[in-house]
Amino acid sequence: MLIRNTVLERIFDGEVDLVFRRQKRPTVRTGGTLRTQRGMLDIVRIDSVALDGIVVGDARRAGYDTLDELLVDLTAKPDGDFYRVEVRPGGDDPRAALQQADELDDDEVAEILARLDRLDRGRRGDWTRQFLHVIAARPHVRAPDLAASIGWETQPFKEHVRKLKALGLTISHNPGYELSPRGRAVLSKLPS
């Protein structure tokens, strides 16, 4: 579930606690969490709702000035059911702390390298170390340019970088990426 940055800021500032969506099926569940670029969101509750079940108070809780503004946004998408999603800030993204953890003992390095090896056993073959080297050499370079430089298409490249980010090895920027302190520590342990 994507949430606009302006709405995210208002959620984390305590001004908004409802999000409405029109979808064929919900992409979040009650009790779950959602990772955003601002931090984690707790999904307090998600309910299917009829359009006539949405009231002015709901619109205000979702950051709209009027109910009509919310209804226009919701009905812009032609298909799907309507969902009311209650959210609250859920704290920092755990990857942020992981990214900063750069003092790794031998066991931690071995565990990370084993995870990289597992990723390399996928259908694309070896790619993790190449990506780490490319991102280290060209920080903040646009993803399409990085992907092209190693013969990858942009979308698969980005999907694979997200796998490295989940391990705390990269940080996303606009544009591009850089190695996190943890990523630099791992790279320094790799054979040349």
Short mmCIF file of N, CA and C in Angstrom, two decimals:
data_model
loop_
_atom_site.label_atom_id
_atom_site.label_comp_id
_atom_site.label_asym_id
_atom_site.label_seq_id
_atom_site.Cartn_x
_atom_site.Cartn_y
_atom_site.Cartn_z
N MET A 1 0.85 -1.17 0.00
CA MET A 1 0.00 0.00 0.00
C MET A 1 0.90 1.23 0.00
N LEU A 2 0.79 2.02 -1.02
CA LEU A 2 1.58 3.25 -1.12
C LEU A 2 0.81 4.41 -0.51
N ILE A 3 1.53 5.25 0.20
CA ILE A 3 0.93 6.43 0.83
C ILE A 3 1.78 7.62 0.44
N ARG A 4 1.13 8.67 -0.04
CA ARG A 4 1.86 9.88 -0.44
C ARG A 4 2.67 10.44 0.73
N ASN A 5 3.82 11.02 0.40
CA ASN A 5 4.70 11.58 1.44
C ASN A 5 4.00 12.62 2.29
N THR A 6 3.18 13.46 1.66
CA THR A 6 2.49 14.51 2.43
C THR A 6 1.56 13.88 3.46
N VAL A 7 0.91 12.78 3.09
CA VAL A 7 0.01 12.09 4.02
C VAL A 7 0.84 11.39 5.10
N LEU A 8 1.94 10.76 4.70
CA LEU A 8 2.82 10.11 5.69
C LEU A 8 3.27 11.09 6.76
N GLU A 9 3.69 12.27 6.33
CA GLU A 9 4.14 13.27 7.31
C GLU A 9 3.03 13.60 8.29
N ARG A 10 1.82 13.72 7.78
CA ARG A 10 0.68 14.05 8.65
C ARG A 10 0.34 12.89 9.58
N ILE A 11 0.55 11.66 9.14
CA ILE A 11 0.33 10.50 10.02
C ILE A 11 1.35 10.54 11.15
N PHE A 12 2.62 10.75 10.81
CA PHE A 12 3.66 10.76 11.84
C PHE A 12 3.60 11.99 12.73
N ASP A 13 2.93 13.05 12.26
CA ASP A 13 2.72 14.23 13.10
C ASP A 13 1.45 14.11 13.93
N GLY A 14 0.70 13.02 13.78
CA GLY A 14 -0.50 12.80 14.57
C GLY A 14 -1.75 13.48 14.04
N GLU A 15 -1.70 14.00 12.83
CA GLU A 15 -2.85 14.70 12.26
C GLU A 15 -3.79 13.78 11.50
N VAL A 16 -3.30 12.64 11.04
CA VAL A 16 -4.09 11.72 10.22
C VAL A 16 -3.95 10.32 10.82
N ASP A 17 -5.09 9.60 10.92
CA ASP A 17 -5.01 8.22 11.40
C ASP A 17 -5.88 7.26 10.59
N LEU A 18 -6.44 7.74 9.48
CA LEU A 18 -7.20 6.88 8.58
C LEU A 18 -6.68 7.03 7.16
N VAL A 19 -6.69 5.93 6.44
CA VAL A 19 -6.36 5.94 5.02
C VAL A 19 -7.46 5.14 4.33
N PHE A 20 -7.95 5.65 3.22
CA PHE A 20 -8.97 4.93 2.45
C PHE A 20 -8.36 4.45 1.15
N ARG A 21 -8.80 3.26 0.73
CA ARG A 21 -8.30 2.69 -0.51
C ARG A 21 -9.44 2.01 -1.26
N ARG A 22 -9.30 1.98 -2.58
CA ARG A 22 -10.17 1.17 -3.42
C ARG A 22 -9.28 0.15 -4.10
N GLN A 23 -9.50 -1.11 -3.74
CA GLN A 23 -8.64 -2.18 -4.24
C GLN A 23 -9.47 -3.44 -4.45
N LYS A 24 -8.95 -4.32 -5.29
CA LYS A 24 -9.63 -5.61 -5.48
C LYS A 24 -9.50 -6.46 -4.23
N ARG A 25 -8.38 -6.33 -3.55
CA ARG A 25 -8.19 -7.00 -2.26
C ARG A 25 -7.19 -6.17 -1.47
N PRO A 26 -7.32 -6.18 -0.16
CA PRO A 26 -6.40 -5.37 0.65
C PRO A 26 -4.97 -5.90 0.58
N THR A 27 -4.03 -4.99 0.66
CA THR A 27 -2.62 -5.38 0.63
C THR A 27 -1.99 -5.33 2.03
N VAL A 28 -2.78 -4.97 3.03
CA VAL A 28 -2.34 -4.98 4.42
C VAL A 28 -3.39 -5.73 5.23
N ARG A 29 -3.04 -6.05 6.48
CA ARG A 29 -4.01 -6.74 7.33
C ARG A 29 -3.98 -6.15 8.73
N THR A 30 -5.10 -6.28 9.43
CA THR A 30 -5.19 -5.82 10.81
C THR A 30 -4.08 -6.46 11.64
N GLY A 31 -3.40 -5.63 12.40
CA GLY A 31 -2.31 -6.11 13.24
C GLY A 31 -0.96 -6.17 12.54
N GLY A 32 -0.95 -5.90 11.24
CA GLY A 32 0.29 -5.93 10.48
C GLY A 32 1.04 -4.61 10.57
N THR A 33 2.11 -4.53 9.85
CA THR A 33 2.89 -3.29 9.77
C THR A 33 3.16 -2.99 8.30
N LEU A 34 3.50 -1.76 8.06
CA LEU A 34 3.84 -1.31 6.71
C LEU A 34 5.12 -0.50 6.82
N ARG A 35 6.11 -0.88 6.05
CA ARG A 35 7.37 -0.15 6.03
C ARG A 35 7.23 1.01 5.05
N THR A 36 7.53 2.21 5.51
CA THR A 36 7.48 3.39 4.65
C THR A 36 8.82 4.10 4.74
N GLN A 37 9.04 5.07 3.86
CA GLN A 37 10.31 5.78 3.93
C GLN A 37 10.39 6.68 5.15
N ARG A 38 9.29 6.92 5.82
CA ARG A 38 9.28 7.75 7.03
C ARG A 38 9.44 6.91 8.29
N GLY A 39 9.18 5.62 8.19
CA GLY A 39 9.24 4.72 9.34
C GLY A 39 8.17 3.66 9.21
N MET A 40 7.97 2.92 10.27
CA MET A 40 6.98 1.84 10.26
C MET A 40 5.60 2.39 10.61
N LEU A 41 4.59 1.82 9.98
CA LEU A 41 3.20 2.13 10.32
C LEU A 41 2.56 0.86 10.86
N ASP A 42 1.84 1.00 11.96
CA ASP A 42 1.04 -0.11 12.47
C ASP A 42 -0.32 -0.05 11.80
N ILE A 43 -0.80 -1.18 11.32
CA ILE A 43 -2.14 -1.27 10.76
C ILE A 43 -3.05 -1.70 11.92
N VAL A 44 -3.75 -0.73 12.48
CA VAL A 44 -4.58 -0.98 13.65
C VAL A 44 -5.80 -1.80 13.26
N ARG A 45 -6.40 -1.43 12.14
CA ARG A 45 -7.63 -2.11 11.72
C ARG A 45 -7.87 -1.82 10.24
N ILE A 46 -8.40 -2.80 9.54
CA ILE A 46 -8.82 -2.59 8.16
C ILE A 46 -10.22 -3.18 8.01
N ASP A 47 -11.11 -2.39 7.43
CA ASP A 47 -12.49 -2.83 7.23
C ASP A 47 -12.94 -2.48 5.83
N SER A 48 -13.74 -3.37 5.25
CA SER A 48 -14.42 -3.05 4.01
C SER A 48 -15.54 -2.07 4.37
N VAL A 49 -15.76 -1.09 3.51
CA VAL A 49 -16.76 -0.07 3.82
C VAL A 49 -17.50 0.31 2.54
N ALA A 50 -18.78 0.60 2.69
CA ALA A 50 -19.56 1.11 1.56
C ALA A 50 -19.33 2.61 1.47
N LEU A 51 -19.43 3.16 0.28
CA LEU A 51 -19.23 4.60 0.11
C LEU A 51 -20.15 5.40 1.03
N ASP A 52 -21.40 4.97 1.15
CA ASP A 52 -22.33 5.72 1.99
C ASP A 52 -22.08 5.51 3.48
N GLY A 53 -21.14 4.63 3.81
CA GLY A 53 -20.74 4.42 5.20
C GLY A 53 -19.59 5.31 5.63
N ILE A 54 -19.07 6.11 4.71
CA ILE A 54 -17.97 7.02 5.02
C ILE A 54 -18.58 8.37 5.39
N VAL A 55 -18.20 8.89 6.54
CA VAL A 55 -18.79 10.14 7.03
C VAL A 55 -17.75 11.26 7.06
N VAL A 56 -18.23 12.47 7.30
CA VAL A 56 -17.37 13.66 7.32
C VAL A 56 -16.21 13.49 8.29
N GLY A 57 -16.47 12.94 9.47
CA GLY A 57 -15.41 12.73 10.45
C GLY A 57 -14.31 11.81 9.93
N ASP A 58 -14.71 10.80 9.16
CA ASP A 58 -13.71 9.91 8.54
C ASP A 58 -12.83 10.69 7.58
N ALA A 59 -13.46 11.53 6.77
CA ALA A 59 -12.71 12.33 5.78
C ALA A 59 -11.69 13.21 6.49
N ARG A 60 -12.10 13.83 7.58
CA ARG A 60 -11.17 14.71 8.32
C ARG A 60 -10.03 13.90 8.93
N ARG A 61 -10.36 12.72 9.48
CA ARG A 61 -9.31 11.86 10.06
C ARG A 61 -8.34 11.39 8.99
N ALA A 62 -8.79 11.37 7.72
CA ALA A 62 -7.93 10.96 6.60
C ALA A 62 -7.21 12.15 5.97
N GLY A 63 -7.41 13.35 6.54
CA GLY A 63 -6.68 14.52 6.07
C GLY A 63 -7.38 15.33 4.99
N TYR A 64 -8.63 15.04 4.74
CA TYR A 64 -9.39 15.78 3.73
C TYR A 64 -10.19 16.89 4.41
N ASP A 65 -10.36 18.00 3.70
CA ASP A 65 -11.18 19.09 4.23
C ASP A 65 -12.66 18.77 4.15
N THR A 66 -13.04 18.03 3.09
CA THR A 66 -14.46 17.70 2.91
C THR A 66 -14.62 16.23 2.55
N LEU A 67 -15.80 15.72 2.79
CA LEU A 67 -16.13 14.36 2.41
C LEU A 67 -16.09 14.21 0.89
N ASP A 68 -16.56 15.24 0.18
CA ASP A 68 -16.56 15.17 -1.28
C ASP A 68 -15.16 14.97 -1.85
N GLU A 69 -14.15 15.64 -1.29
CA GLU A 69 -12.77 15.47 -1.77
C GLU A 69 -12.33 14.02 -1.65
N LEU A 70 -12.64 13.41 -0.51
CA LEU A 70 -12.28 12.01 -0.30
C LEU A 70 -13.01 11.11 -1.30
N LEU A 71 -14.29 11.34 -1.48
CA LEU A 71 -15.08 10.50 -2.39
C LEU A 71 -14.60 10.62 -3.83
N VAL A 72 -14.20 11.82 -4.24
CA VAL A 72 -13.66 12.01 -5.60
C VAL A 72 -12.39 11.17 -5.76
N ASP A 73 -11.50 11.23 -4.77
CA ASP A 73 -10.26 10.43 -4.84
C ASP A 73 -10.57 8.93 -4.89
N LEU A 74 -11.49 8.49 -4.04
CA LEU A 74 -11.80 7.06 -3.98
C LEU A 74 -12.45 6.53 -5.25
N THR A 75 -13.28 7.33 -5.87
CA THR A 75 -14.00 6.85 -7.05
C THR A 75 -13.23 7.09 -8.34
N ALA A 76 -12.04 7.67 -8.25
CA ALA A 76 -11.22 7.89 -9.45
C ALA A 76 -10.75 6.56 -10.03
N LYS A 77 -10.56 5.59 -9.18
CA LYS A 77 -10.16 4.25 -9.64
C LYS A 77 -11.44 3.46 -9.94
N PRO A 78 -11.53 2.84 -11.10
CA PRO A 78 -12.80 2.26 -11.52
C PRO A 78 -13.23 0.97 -10.81
N ASP A 79 -12.29 0.13 -10.35
CA ASP A 79 -12.74 -1.13 -9.76
C ASP A 79 -12.20 -1.32 -8.37
N GLY A 80 -12.84 -2.25 -7.70
CA GLY A 80 -12.38 -2.64 -6.39
C GLY A 80 -13.36 -2.29 -5.30
N ASP A 81 -13.10 -2.86 -4.14
CA ASP A 81 -13.90 -2.58 -2.96
C ASP A 81 -13.25 -1.42 -2.21
N PHE A 82 -14.03 -0.80 -1.35
CA PHE A 82 -13.53 0.33 -0.57
C PHE A 82 -13.10 -0.17 0.81
N TYR A 83 -11.95 0.33 1.25
CA TYR A 83 -11.41 -0.08 2.55
C TYR A 83 -11.04 1.14 3.38
N ARG A 84 -11.38 1.05 4.67
CA ARG A 84 -10.98 2.04 5.67
C ARG A 84 -9.85 1.40 6.46
N VAL A 85 -8.68 2.04 6.47
CA VAL A 85 -7.51 1.49 7.15
C VAL A 85 -7.11 2.46 8.26
N GLU A 86 -7.19 1.98 9.49
CA GLU A 86 -6.75 2.80 10.62
C GLU A 86 -5.27 2.52 10.86
N VAL A 87 -4.48 3.58 10.95
CA VAL A 87 -3.03 3.45 11.08
C VAL A 87 -2.51 4.30 12.24
N ARG A 88 -1.31 3.97 12.68
CA ARG A 88 -0.61 4.81 13.67
C ARG A 88 0.89 4.61 13.45
N PRO A 89 1.68 5.61 13.82
CA PRO A 89 3.13 5.46 13.70
C PRO A 89 3.60 4.24 14.48
N GLY A 90 4.48 3.48 13.89
CA GLY A 90 4.95 2.25 14.52
C GLY A 90 6.43 2.26 14.85
N GLY A 91 7.04 3.42 14.81
CA GLY A 91 8.45 3.49 15.15
C GLY A 91 9.36 3.52 13.94
N ASP A 92 10.64 3.46 14.22
CA ASP A 92 11.64 3.53 13.17
C ASP A 92 11.70 2.23 12.39
N ASP A 93 12.09 2.34 11.14
CA ASP A 93 12.33 1.17 10.30
C ASP A 93 13.52 0.43 10.90
N PRO A 94 13.37 -0.85 11.25
CA PRO A 94 14.49 -1.57 11.87
C PRO A 94 15.72 -1.65 10.98
N ARG A 95 15.54 -1.45 9.67
CA ARG A 95 16.69 -1.48 8.77
C ARG A 95 17.62 -0.30 9.04
N ALA A 96 17.07 0.81 9.55
CA ALA A 96 17.90 1.99 9.79
C ALA A 96 18.99 1.67 10.82
N ALA A 97 18.62 1.02 11.91
CA ALA A 97 19.62 0.64 12.92
C ALA A 97 20.58 -0.40 12.36
N LEU A 98 20.03 -1.34 11.60
CA LEU A 98 20.85 -2.38 11.00
C LEU A 98 21.89 -1.77 10.05
N GLN A 99 21.49 -0.77 9.29
CA GLN A 99 22.39 -0.13 8.33
C GLN A 99 23.60 0.50 9.02
N GLN A 100 23.40 0.97 10.25
CA GLN A 100 24.48 1.66 10.97
C GLN A 100 25.40 0.70 11.71
N ALA A 101 24.99 -0.56 11.85
CA ALA A 101 25.78 -1.54 12.60
C ALA A 101 26.97 -1.99 11.77
N ASP A 102 28.08 -1.28 11.92
CA ASP A 102 29.24 -1.55 11.06
C ASP A 102 30.38 -2.27 11.78
N GLU A 103 30.23 -2.53 13.05
CA GLU A 103 31.27 -3.28 13.77
C GLU A 103 30.82 -4.73 13.83
N LEU A 104 31.24 -5.49 12.85
CA LEU A 104 30.79 -6.86 12.68
C LEU A 104 31.87 -7.83 13.09
N ASP A 105 31.47 -8.82 13.90
CA ASP A 105 32.45 -9.86 14.24
C ASP A 105 32.46 -10.91 13.12
N ASP A 106 33.37 -11.84 13.22
CA ASP A 106 33.53 -12.84 12.16
C ASP A 106 32.26 -13.65 11.92
N ASP A 107 31.54 -13.97 13.00
CA ASP A 107 30.30 -14.75 12.84
C ASP A 107 29.24 -13.95 12.09
N GLU A 108 29.13 -12.66 12.40
CA GLU A 108 28.15 -11.82 11.70
C GLU A 108 28.49 -11.69 10.22
N VAL A 109 29.77 -11.50 9.94
CA VAL A 109 30.20 -11.41 8.53
C VAL A 109 29.89 -12.72 7.82
N ALA A 110 30.19 -13.83 8.46
CA ALA A 110 29.93 -15.14 7.84
C ALA A 110 28.44 -15.33 7.58
N GLU A 111 27.60 -14.88 8.50
CA GLU A 111 26.15 -15.00 8.32
C GLU A 111 25.68 -14.15 7.14
N ILE A 112 26.17 -12.93 7.04
CA ILE A 112 25.79 -12.05 5.92
C ILE A 112 26.27 -12.64 4.60
N LEU A 113 27.50 -13.12 4.57
CA LEU A 113 28.03 -13.71 3.34
C LEU A 113 27.23 -14.95 2.94
N ALA A 114 26.79 -15.73 3.92
CA ALA A 114 25.96 -16.90 3.62
C ALA A 114 24.62 -16.47 3.02
N ARG A 115 24.06 -15.37 3.53
CA ARG A 115 22.80 -14.86 2.96
C ARG A 115 23.02 -14.35 1.55
N LEU A 116 24.14 -13.69 1.31
CA LEU A 116 24.45 -13.24 -0.06
C LEU A 116 24.61 -14.45 -0.99
N ASP A 117 25.26 -15.49 -0.49
CA ASP A 117 25.42 -16.71 -1.30
C ASP A 117 24.06 -17.31 -1.66
N ARG A 118 23.12 -17.31 -0.70
CA ARG A 118 21.78 -17.83 -0.99
C ARG A 118 21.09 -16.99 -2.06
N LEU A 119 21.23 -15.67 -1.98
CA LEU A 119 20.65 -14.80 -3.00
C LEU A 119 21.27 -15.09 -4.37
N ASP A 120 22.56 -15.36 -4.38
CA ASP A 120 23.26 -15.64 -5.64
C ASP A 120 22.85 -16.97 -6.26
N ARG A 121 22.22 -17.84 -5.48
CA ARG A 121 21.78 -19.13 -6.03
C ARG A 121 20.44 -19.01 -6.75
N GLY A 122 19.87 -17.83 -6.82
CA GLY A 122 18.62 -17.62 -7.54
C GLY A 122 18.81 -17.75 -9.04
N ARG A 123 17.74 -17.57 -9.78
CA ARG A 123 17.80 -17.78 -11.23
C ARG A 123 18.70 -16.78 -11.94
N ARG A 124 18.99 -15.62 -11.34
CA ARG A 124 19.87 -14.64 -11.98
C ARG A 124 21.34 -14.96 -11.77
N GLY A 125 21.64 -15.93 -10.93
CA GLY A 125 23.04 -16.27 -10.68
C GLY A 125 23.71 -15.26 -9.77
N ASP A 126 25.03 -15.23 -9.81
CA ASP A 126 25.80 -14.33 -8.95
C ASP A 126 25.52 -12.88 -9.31
N TRP A 127 25.13 -12.09 -8.33
CA TRP A 127 24.89 -10.67 -8.58
C TRP A 127 25.19 -9.81 -7.35
N THR A 128 25.14 -10.37 -6.15
CA THR A 128 25.19 -9.54 -4.95
C THR A 128 26.49 -8.75 -4.82
N ARG A 129 27.60 -9.40 -5.01
CA ARG A 129 28.89 -8.72 -4.86
C ARG A 129 29.09 -7.67 -5.95
N GLN A 130 28.65 -8.00 -7.16
CA GLN A 130 28.74 -7.02 -8.26
C GLN A 130 27.93 -5.77 -7.90
N PHE A 131 26.73 -5.96 -7.38
CA PHE A 131 25.89 -4.82 -7.01
C PHE A 131 26.55 -3.99 -5.91
N LEU A 132 27.11 -4.66 -4.90
CA LEU A 132 27.78 -3.93 -3.82
C LEU A 132 28.93 -3.09 -4.38
N HIS A 133 29.72 -3.67 -5.26
CA HIS A 133 30.85 -2.94 -5.85
C HIS A 133 30.37 -1.76 -6.71
N VAL A 134 29.34 -1.98 -7.52
CA VAL A 134 28.83 -0.92 -8.40
C VAL A 134 28.26 0.23 -7.58
N ILE A 135 27.48 -0.09 -6.55
CA ILE A 135 26.88 0.96 -5.72
C ILE A 135 27.97 1.70 -4.96
N ALA A 136 28.99 0.98 -4.48
CA ALA A 136 30.09 1.64 -3.77
C ALA A 136 30.85 2.59 -4.68
N ALA A 137 31.05 2.17 -5.92
CA ALA A 137 31.83 2.98 -6.87
C ALA A 137 31.04 4.17 -7.41
N ARG A 138 29.70 4.06 -7.42
CA ARG A 138 28.88 5.09 -8.06
C ARG A 138 27.70 5.48 -7.17
N PRO A 139 27.97 6.03 -5.98
CA PRO A 139 26.86 6.40 -5.09
C PRO A 139 26.02 7.52 -5.71
N HIS A 140 24.74 7.48 -5.40
CA HIS A 140 23.78 8.51 -5.83
C HIS A 140 23.57 8.58 -7.34
N VAL A 141 24.00 7.56 -8.06
CA VAL A 141 23.75 7.50 -9.50
C VAL A 141 22.38 6.86 -9.71
N ARG A 142 21.63 7.39 -10.66
CA ARG A 142 20.28 6.90 -10.93
C ARG A 142 20.27 5.39 -11.21
N ALA A 143 19.23 4.73 -10.70
CA ALA A 143 19.10 3.28 -10.89
C ALA A 143 19.15 2.86 -12.36
N PRO A 144 18.47 3.57 -13.28
CA PRO A 144 18.57 3.14 -14.69
C PRO A 144 20.00 3.16 -15.22
N ASP A 145 20.79 4.15 -14.78
CA ASP A 145 22.17 4.24 -15.24
C ASP A 145 23.03 3.12 -14.64
N LEU A 146 22.83 2.85 -13.34
CA LEU A 146 23.56 1.75 -12.71
C LEU A 146 23.20 0.42 -13.37
N ALA A 147 21.90 0.21 -13.57
CA ALA A 147 21.44 -1.05 -14.17
C ALA A 147 22.05 -1.24 -15.56
N ALA A 148 21.99 -0.20 -16.36
CA ALA A 148 22.53 -0.29 -17.73
C ALA A 148 24.03 -0.57 -17.72
N SER A 149 24.73 -0.03 -16.73
CA SER A 149 26.18 -0.20 -16.69
C SER A 149 26.60 -1.65 -16.45
N ILE A 150 25.69 -2.46 -15.92
CA ILE A 150 26.01 -3.87 -15.69
C ILE A 150 25.10 -4.80 -16.49
N GLY A 151 24.38 -4.24 -17.46
CA GLY A 151 23.57 -5.06 -18.35
C GLY A 151 22.27 -5.57 -17.78
N TRP A 152 21.72 -4.85 -16.81
CA TRP A 152 20.44 -5.23 -16.22
C TRP A 152 19.37 -4.24 -16.65
N GLU A 153 18.12 -4.69 -16.64
CA GLU A 153 17.00 -3.78 -16.82
C GLU A 153 16.72 -3.11 -15.48
N THR A 154 16.14 -1.93 -15.53
CA THR A 154 15.98 -1.12 -14.32
C THR A 154 15.13 -1.80 -13.25
N GLN A 155 13.96 -2.30 -13.60
CA GLN A 155 13.06 -2.84 -12.58
C GLN A 155 13.65 -4.04 -11.84
N PRO A 156 14.19 -5.04 -12.54
CA PRO A 156 14.82 -6.14 -11.80
C PRO A 156 16.01 -5.67 -10.96
N PHE A 157 16.75 -4.70 -11.47
CA PHE A 157 17.87 -4.15 -10.70
C PHE A 157 17.37 -3.58 -9.37
N LYS A 158 16.33 -2.76 -9.44
CA LYS A 158 15.79 -2.14 -8.22
C LYS A 158 15.27 -3.21 -7.25
N GLU A 159 14.60 -4.22 -7.78
CA GLU A 159 14.08 -5.29 -6.92
C GLU A 159 15.22 -6.01 -6.20
N HIS A 160 16.32 -6.21 -6.88
CA HIS A 160 17.45 -6.88 -6.27
C HIS A 160 18.16 -5.98 -5.25
N VAL A 161 18.25 -4.69 -5.54
CA VAL A 161 18.84 -3.77 -4.56
C VAL A 161 18.02 -3.78 -3.28
N ARG A 162 16.69 -3.89 -3.40
CA ARG A 162 15.84 -3.95 -2.20
C ARG A 162 16.19 -5.16 -1.33
N LYS A 163 16.63 -6.24 -1.95
CA LYS A 163 17.05 -7.42 -1.18
C LYS A 163 18.31 -7.10 -0.36
N LEU A 164 19.20 -6.33 -0.95
CA LEU A 164 20.40 -5.90 -0.20
C LEU A 164 20.02 -4.92 0.90
N LYS A 165 19.05 -4.06 0.61
CA LYS A 165 18.59 -3.10 1.61
C LYS A 165 17.96 -3.81 2.80
N ALA A 166 17.24 -4.90 2.54
CA ALA A 166 16.62 -5.67 3.62
C ALA A 166 17.68 -6.26 4.56
N LEU A 167 18.88 -6.46 4.05
CA LEU A 167 19.99 -6.94 4.88
C LEU A 167 20.74 -5.79 5.56
N GLY A 168 20.29 -4.56 5.30
CA GLY A 168 20.94 -3.40 5.90
C GLY A 168 22.20 -2.97 5.19
N LEU A 169 22.39 -3.39 3.94
CA LEU A 169 23.64 -3.12 3.24
C LEU A 169 23.61 -1.87 2.37
N THR A 170 22.43 -1.40 2.00
CA THR A 170 22.33 -0.22 1.14
C THR A 170 21.35 0.78 1.73
N ILE A 171 21.48 2.01 1.27
CA ILE A 171 20.56 3.10 1.63
C ILE A 171 20.06 3.69 0.33
N SER A 172 18.75 3.88 0.23
CA SER A 172 18.17 4.48 -0.97
C SER A 172 18.17 5.99 -0.87
N HIS A 173 18.42 6.62 -2.00
CA HIS A 173 18.39 8.08 -2.10
C HIS A 173 17.60 8.46 -3.34
N ASN A 174 17.37 9.73 -3.48
CA ASN A 174 16.75 10.24 -4.70
C ASN A 174 17.72 11.21 -5.32
N PRO A 175 18.53 10.83 -6.26
CA PRO A 175 18.54 9.55 -6.95
C PRO A 175 19.54 8.58 -6.35
N GLY A 176 19.38 7.34 -6.73
CA GLY A 176 20.39 6.32 -6.51
C GLY A 176 20.45 5.72 -5.13
N TYR A 177 21.59 5.13 -4.85
CA TYR A 177 21.83 4.38 -3.63
C TYR A 177 23.25 4.67 -3.15
N GLU A 178 23.50 4.25 -1.93
CA GLU A 178 24.87 4.19 -1.43
C GLU A 178 24.96 3.00 -0.50
N LEU A 179 26.17 2.54 -0.26
CA LEU A 179 26.34 1.49 0.73
C LEU A 179 26.17 2.10 2.11
N SER A 180 25.51 1.38 2.97
CA SER A 180 25.38 1.80 4.37
C SER A 180 26.72 1.52 5.06
N PRO A 181 26.91 2.04 6.28
CA PRO A 181 28.12 1.67 7.01
C PRO A 181 28.27 0.15 7.12
N ARG A 182 27.18 -0.56 7.34
CA ARG A 182 27.21 -2.02 7.40
C ARG A 182 27.64 -2.59 6.04
N GLY A 183 27.10 -2.04 4.96
CA GLY A 183 27.45 -2.50 3.61
C GLY A 183 28.92 -2.28 3.32
N ARG A 184 29.45 -1.12 3.75
CA ARG A 184 30.88 -0.86 3.54
C ARG A 184 31.74 -1.84 4.34
N ALA A 185 31.28 -2.15 5.57
CA ALA A 185 32.03 -3.11 6.40
C ALA A 185 32.05 -4.49 5.73
N VAL A 186 30.91 -4.90 5.18
CA VAL A 186 30.85 -6.20 4.50
C VAL A 186 31.73 -6.18 3.25
N LEU A 187 31.64 -5.11 2.48
CA LEU A 187 32.44 -5.01 1.25
C LEU A 187 33.94 -5.10 1.57
N SER A 188 34.34 -4.51 2.69
CA SER A 188 35.76 -4.55 3.04
C SER A 188 36.23 -5.96 3.39
N LYS A 189 35.30 -6.85 3.71
CA LYS A 189 35.65 -8.24 4.06
C LYS A 189 35.62 -9.17 2.85
N LEU A 190 35.14 -8.66 1.71
CA LEU A 190 35.06 -9.50 0.51
C LEU A 190 36.42 -9.61 -0.15
N PRO A 191 36.71 -10.79 -0.73
CA PRO A 191 37.95 -10.90 -1.48
C PRO A 191 37.90 -9.99 -2.71
N SER A 192 39.03 -9.47 -3.10
CA SER A 192 39.08 -8.54 -4.24
C SER A 192 38.73 -9.21 -5.54
#
